[in-house]
XYZ file of C-alpha atoms in Angstrom:
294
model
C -19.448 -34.385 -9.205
C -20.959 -31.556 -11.550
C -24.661 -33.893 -11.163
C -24.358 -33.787 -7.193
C -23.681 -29.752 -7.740
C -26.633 -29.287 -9.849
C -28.707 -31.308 -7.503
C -27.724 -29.030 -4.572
C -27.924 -25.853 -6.688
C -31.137 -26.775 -8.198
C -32.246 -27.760 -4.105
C -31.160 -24.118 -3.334
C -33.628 -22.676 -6.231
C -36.339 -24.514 -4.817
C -35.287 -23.259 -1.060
C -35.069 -19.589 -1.700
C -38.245 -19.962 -3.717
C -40.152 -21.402 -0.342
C -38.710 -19.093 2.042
C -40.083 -16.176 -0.143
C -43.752 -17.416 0.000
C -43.469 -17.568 3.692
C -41.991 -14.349 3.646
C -45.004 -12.986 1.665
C -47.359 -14.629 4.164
C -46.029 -13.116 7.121
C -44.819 -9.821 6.196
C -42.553 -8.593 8.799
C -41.651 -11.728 10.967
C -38.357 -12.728 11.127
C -36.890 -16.147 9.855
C -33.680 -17.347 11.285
C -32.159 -21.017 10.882
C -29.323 -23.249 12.305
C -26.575 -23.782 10.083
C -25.050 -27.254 11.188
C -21.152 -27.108 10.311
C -18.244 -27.909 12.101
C -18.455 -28.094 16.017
C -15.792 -25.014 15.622
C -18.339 -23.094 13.512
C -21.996 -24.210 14.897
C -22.164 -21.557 17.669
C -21.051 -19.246 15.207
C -23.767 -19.900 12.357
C -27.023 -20.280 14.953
C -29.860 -17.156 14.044
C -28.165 -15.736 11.299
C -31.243 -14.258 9.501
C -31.072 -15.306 5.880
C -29.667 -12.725 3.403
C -28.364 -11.052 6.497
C -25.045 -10.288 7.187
C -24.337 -10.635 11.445
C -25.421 -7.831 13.374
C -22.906 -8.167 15.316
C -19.262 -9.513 15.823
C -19.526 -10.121 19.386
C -19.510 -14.434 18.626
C -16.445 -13.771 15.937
C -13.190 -12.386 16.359
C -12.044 -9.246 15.249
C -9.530 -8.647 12.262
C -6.324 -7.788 13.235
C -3.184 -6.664 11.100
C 0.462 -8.589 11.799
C 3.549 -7.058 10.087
C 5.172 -9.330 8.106
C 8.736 -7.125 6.512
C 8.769 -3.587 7.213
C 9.721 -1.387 4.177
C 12.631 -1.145 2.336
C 12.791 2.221 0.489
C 9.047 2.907 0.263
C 6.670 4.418 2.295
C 3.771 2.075 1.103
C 2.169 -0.742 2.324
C 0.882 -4.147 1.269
C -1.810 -5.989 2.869
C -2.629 -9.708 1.733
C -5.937 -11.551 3.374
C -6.234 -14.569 2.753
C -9.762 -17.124 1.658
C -10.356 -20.734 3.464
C -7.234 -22.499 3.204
C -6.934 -26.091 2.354
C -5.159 -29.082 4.411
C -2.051 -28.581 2.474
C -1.415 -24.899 2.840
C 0.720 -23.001 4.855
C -0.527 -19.686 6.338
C 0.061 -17.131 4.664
C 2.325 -15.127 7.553
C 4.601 -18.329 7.535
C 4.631 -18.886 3.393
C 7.799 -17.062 2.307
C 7.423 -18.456 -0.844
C 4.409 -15.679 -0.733
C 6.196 -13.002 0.421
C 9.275 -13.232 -1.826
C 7.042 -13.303 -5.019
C 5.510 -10.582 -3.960
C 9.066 -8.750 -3.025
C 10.117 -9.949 -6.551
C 7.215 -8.243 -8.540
C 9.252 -5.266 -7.420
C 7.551 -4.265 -4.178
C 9.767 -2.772 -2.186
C 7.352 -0.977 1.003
C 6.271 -2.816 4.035
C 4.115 -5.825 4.015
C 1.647 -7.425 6.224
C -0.956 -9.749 6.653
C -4.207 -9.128 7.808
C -5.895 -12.780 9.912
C -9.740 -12.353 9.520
C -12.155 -15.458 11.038
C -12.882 -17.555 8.643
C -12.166 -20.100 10.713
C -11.040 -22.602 8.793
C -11.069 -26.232 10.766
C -8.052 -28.203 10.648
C -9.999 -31.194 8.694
C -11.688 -28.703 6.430
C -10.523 -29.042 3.125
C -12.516 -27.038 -0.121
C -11.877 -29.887 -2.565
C -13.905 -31.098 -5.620
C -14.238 -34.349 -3.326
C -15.812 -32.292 -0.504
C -18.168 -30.019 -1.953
C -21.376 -31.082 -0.345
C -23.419 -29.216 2.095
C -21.316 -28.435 4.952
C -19.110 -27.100 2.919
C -21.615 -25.007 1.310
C -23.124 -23.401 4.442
C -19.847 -22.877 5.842
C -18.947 -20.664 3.323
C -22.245 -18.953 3.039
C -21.885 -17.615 6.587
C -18.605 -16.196 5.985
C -19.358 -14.675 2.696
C -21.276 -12.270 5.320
C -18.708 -12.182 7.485
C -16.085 -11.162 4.734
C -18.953 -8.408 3.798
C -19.314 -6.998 7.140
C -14.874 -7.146 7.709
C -14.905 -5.067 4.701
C -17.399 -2.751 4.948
C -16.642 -2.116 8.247
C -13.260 -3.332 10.235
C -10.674 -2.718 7.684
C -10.987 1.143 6.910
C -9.561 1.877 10.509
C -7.062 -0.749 10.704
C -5.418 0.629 7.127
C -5.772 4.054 7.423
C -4.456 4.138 10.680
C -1.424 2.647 9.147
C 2.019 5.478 8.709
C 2.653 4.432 5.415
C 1.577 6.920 3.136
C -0.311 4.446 0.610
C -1.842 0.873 1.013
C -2.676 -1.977 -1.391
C -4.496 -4.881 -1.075
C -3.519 -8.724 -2.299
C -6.495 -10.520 -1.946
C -7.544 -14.392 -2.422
C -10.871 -15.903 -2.228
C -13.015 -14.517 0.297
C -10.184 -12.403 1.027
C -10.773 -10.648 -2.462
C -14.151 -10.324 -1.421
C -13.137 -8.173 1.918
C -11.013 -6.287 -0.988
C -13.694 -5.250 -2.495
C -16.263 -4.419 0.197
C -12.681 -2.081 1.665
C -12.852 -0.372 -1.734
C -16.413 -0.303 -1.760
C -16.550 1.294 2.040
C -13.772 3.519 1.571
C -14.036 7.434 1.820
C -13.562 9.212 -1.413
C -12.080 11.618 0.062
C -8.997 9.691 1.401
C -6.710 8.778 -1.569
C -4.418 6.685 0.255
C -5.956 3.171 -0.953
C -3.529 2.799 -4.157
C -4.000 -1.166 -5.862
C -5.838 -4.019 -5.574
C -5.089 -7.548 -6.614
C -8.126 -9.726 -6.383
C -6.806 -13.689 -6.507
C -9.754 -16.389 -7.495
C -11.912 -13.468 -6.077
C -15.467 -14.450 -4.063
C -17.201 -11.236 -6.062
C -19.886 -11.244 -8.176
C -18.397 -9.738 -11.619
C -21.434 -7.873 -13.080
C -22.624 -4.385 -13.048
C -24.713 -4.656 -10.052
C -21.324 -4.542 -7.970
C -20.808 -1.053 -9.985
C -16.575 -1.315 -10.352
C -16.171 1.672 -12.058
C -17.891 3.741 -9.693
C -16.117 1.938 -6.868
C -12.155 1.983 -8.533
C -12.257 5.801 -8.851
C -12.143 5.626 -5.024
C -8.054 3.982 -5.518
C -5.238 6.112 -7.106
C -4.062 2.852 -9.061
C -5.136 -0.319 -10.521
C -7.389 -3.164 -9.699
C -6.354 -6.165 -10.608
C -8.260 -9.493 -11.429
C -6.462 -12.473 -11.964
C -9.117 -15.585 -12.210
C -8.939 -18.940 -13.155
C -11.297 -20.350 -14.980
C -11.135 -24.464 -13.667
C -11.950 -23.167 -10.055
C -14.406 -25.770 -9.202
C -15.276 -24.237 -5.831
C -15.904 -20.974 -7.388
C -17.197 -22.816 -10.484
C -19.924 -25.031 -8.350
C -20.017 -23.393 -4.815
C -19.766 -20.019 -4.873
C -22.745 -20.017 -7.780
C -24.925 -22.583 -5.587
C -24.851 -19.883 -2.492
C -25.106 -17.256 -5.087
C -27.868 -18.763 -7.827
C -25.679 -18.701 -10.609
C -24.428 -15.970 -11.140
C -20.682 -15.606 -11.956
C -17.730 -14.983 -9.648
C -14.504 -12.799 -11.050
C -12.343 -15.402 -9.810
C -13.439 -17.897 -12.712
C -14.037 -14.924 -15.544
C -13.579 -11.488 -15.924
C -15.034 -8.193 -14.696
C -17.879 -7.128 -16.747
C -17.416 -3.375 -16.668
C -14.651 -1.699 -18.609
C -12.477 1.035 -17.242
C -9.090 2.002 -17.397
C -8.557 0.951 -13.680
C -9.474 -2.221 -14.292
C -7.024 -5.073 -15.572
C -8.409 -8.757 -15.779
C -5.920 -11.434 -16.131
C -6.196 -14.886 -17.331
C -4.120 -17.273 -15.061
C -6.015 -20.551 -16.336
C -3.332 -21.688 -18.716
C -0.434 -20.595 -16.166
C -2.331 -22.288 -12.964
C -3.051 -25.584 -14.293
C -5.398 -26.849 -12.060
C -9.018 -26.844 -10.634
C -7.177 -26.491 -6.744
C -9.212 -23.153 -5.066
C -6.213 -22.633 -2.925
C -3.371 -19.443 -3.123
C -0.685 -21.498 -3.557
C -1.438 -22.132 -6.836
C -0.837 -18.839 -8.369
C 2.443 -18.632 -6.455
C 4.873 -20.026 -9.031
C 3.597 -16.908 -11.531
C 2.552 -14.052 -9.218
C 5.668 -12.129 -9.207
C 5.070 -12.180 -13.325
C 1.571 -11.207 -13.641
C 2.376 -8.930 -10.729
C 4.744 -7.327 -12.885
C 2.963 -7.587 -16.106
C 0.249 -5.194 -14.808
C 1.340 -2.640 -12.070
C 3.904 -0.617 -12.032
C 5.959 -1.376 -8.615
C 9.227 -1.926 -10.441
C 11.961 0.507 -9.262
C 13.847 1.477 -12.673
């Protein structure tokens, strides 16, 4: 398996390398291809212009937030958003398994889940037994789609919200639209309080510029990563040449914001799914933020 992902990744190299010469040849033209996926996702993934996220979201469905509990005895709410999720998996509006580790962390304000497209077929299954190209263009197109949900859906739908502070639980690609909602949010609106970034789809070095970004929350951000991930191990470095995810290893920038947390030891397994961390959330939930009502 790790020779067919070098083949691909070193294939990429070699791809990114051509486009750029014809780029350099014909300054100013535009270069769009098809992405062949899924029938569900072909329509979705035609004249995307590489390196691009969509102009537009009129061939994707727009975010949408579903309450899950409402609050207890806290005016505070919790959004999760979920990544791809795998054959086996529930949703995460019908896992209460997710909900009640969260609940026992000590979480005690409303909760809800916020459904993004990412469109996940029925048959489509982010194994180390199906990481070949499909797979790998798939989630290329919606790592721009979680950019553009983040940068620019989920500000309105979450500070529209009554409760007086919001935090974020997010997995996979749904810890990407974490970030990019951190990233996009106005400083001057202190409402955004923690993040919790699961097996996050984030680059982990400077570039992303944390510490700038986490003064824009009033509590902690949270990365919990596992370091056997073999889709973020293989296929989120293909799509992104190399270069290192925080779901697999820590966030390279210190600041007191920022906790990383090892889960590798407590997960157990390669599996790029949510479920995994679900036997220990409520713990490392508990471990680093401070939601317990003493």
């Amino acid at each position: 398996m790790k020779k067919i992902c070098e083949f691909i990744f070193k294939a990429r190299q070699t791809q990114f390398i051509a486009i750029g010469k014809r780029k350099r040849k014909a300054e100013g033209s535009k270069y769009a291809r098809m992405v062949f996926l899924t029938d569900t996702n072909a329509k979705k993934a035609e004249n995307l212009q590489i390196g691009k996220a969509p102009q537009s979201r009129s061939m994707f469905e727009e975010p949408r937030l579903s309450l899950i509990e409402p609050m207890m005895d806290r005016n505070e709410a919790l959004i999760f958003i979920n990544g791809f999720l795998t054959e086996s998996e529930k949703k995460p509006e019908d896992n209460k398994l997710l909900w009640r580790a969260i609940r026992k962390a000590g979480w005690r304000g409303s909760l809800y889940h916020l459904w993004w497209d990412s469109s996940t077929p029925a048959d489509f299954a982010l194994s180390a037994a199906q990481l070949g190209v499909g797979a790998i263009l798939h989630w290329e197109v919606h790592e721009r789609i979680a950019k553009e949900v983040g940068l620019v859906h989920t500000y309105p739908l979450l500070s529209s919200l009554n409760e007086e502070k919001v935090s974020i639980i997010g997995f996979s690609l749904g810890a990407r639209i974490a970030y990019y909602t951190m990233r996009g949010w106005p400083s001057s609106n202190r409402k955004l309080q923690d993040i919790v970034l699961l097996g996050g789809a984030v680059r982990r070095g400077a570039s992303k510029k944390w510490s700038d970004h986490v003064e824009k929350i009033s509590g902690k951000l949270v990365n919990i990563y596992n370091e056997d991930d073999v889709v973020l191990s293989y296929l989120f470095k293909t799509v992104s040449i190399n270069r290192s995810p925080c779901g697999i290893k820590p966030i390279k920038e210190f600041d007191p914001k920022i906790e990383n947390l090892n889960a590798t030891h407590l997960i157990d397994s390669s599996k790029h799914n949510y479920t995994s961390y679900l036997p220990h959330l409520d713990n490392m939930l508990y471990q680093k933020l401070d939601w317990k009502v003493f």
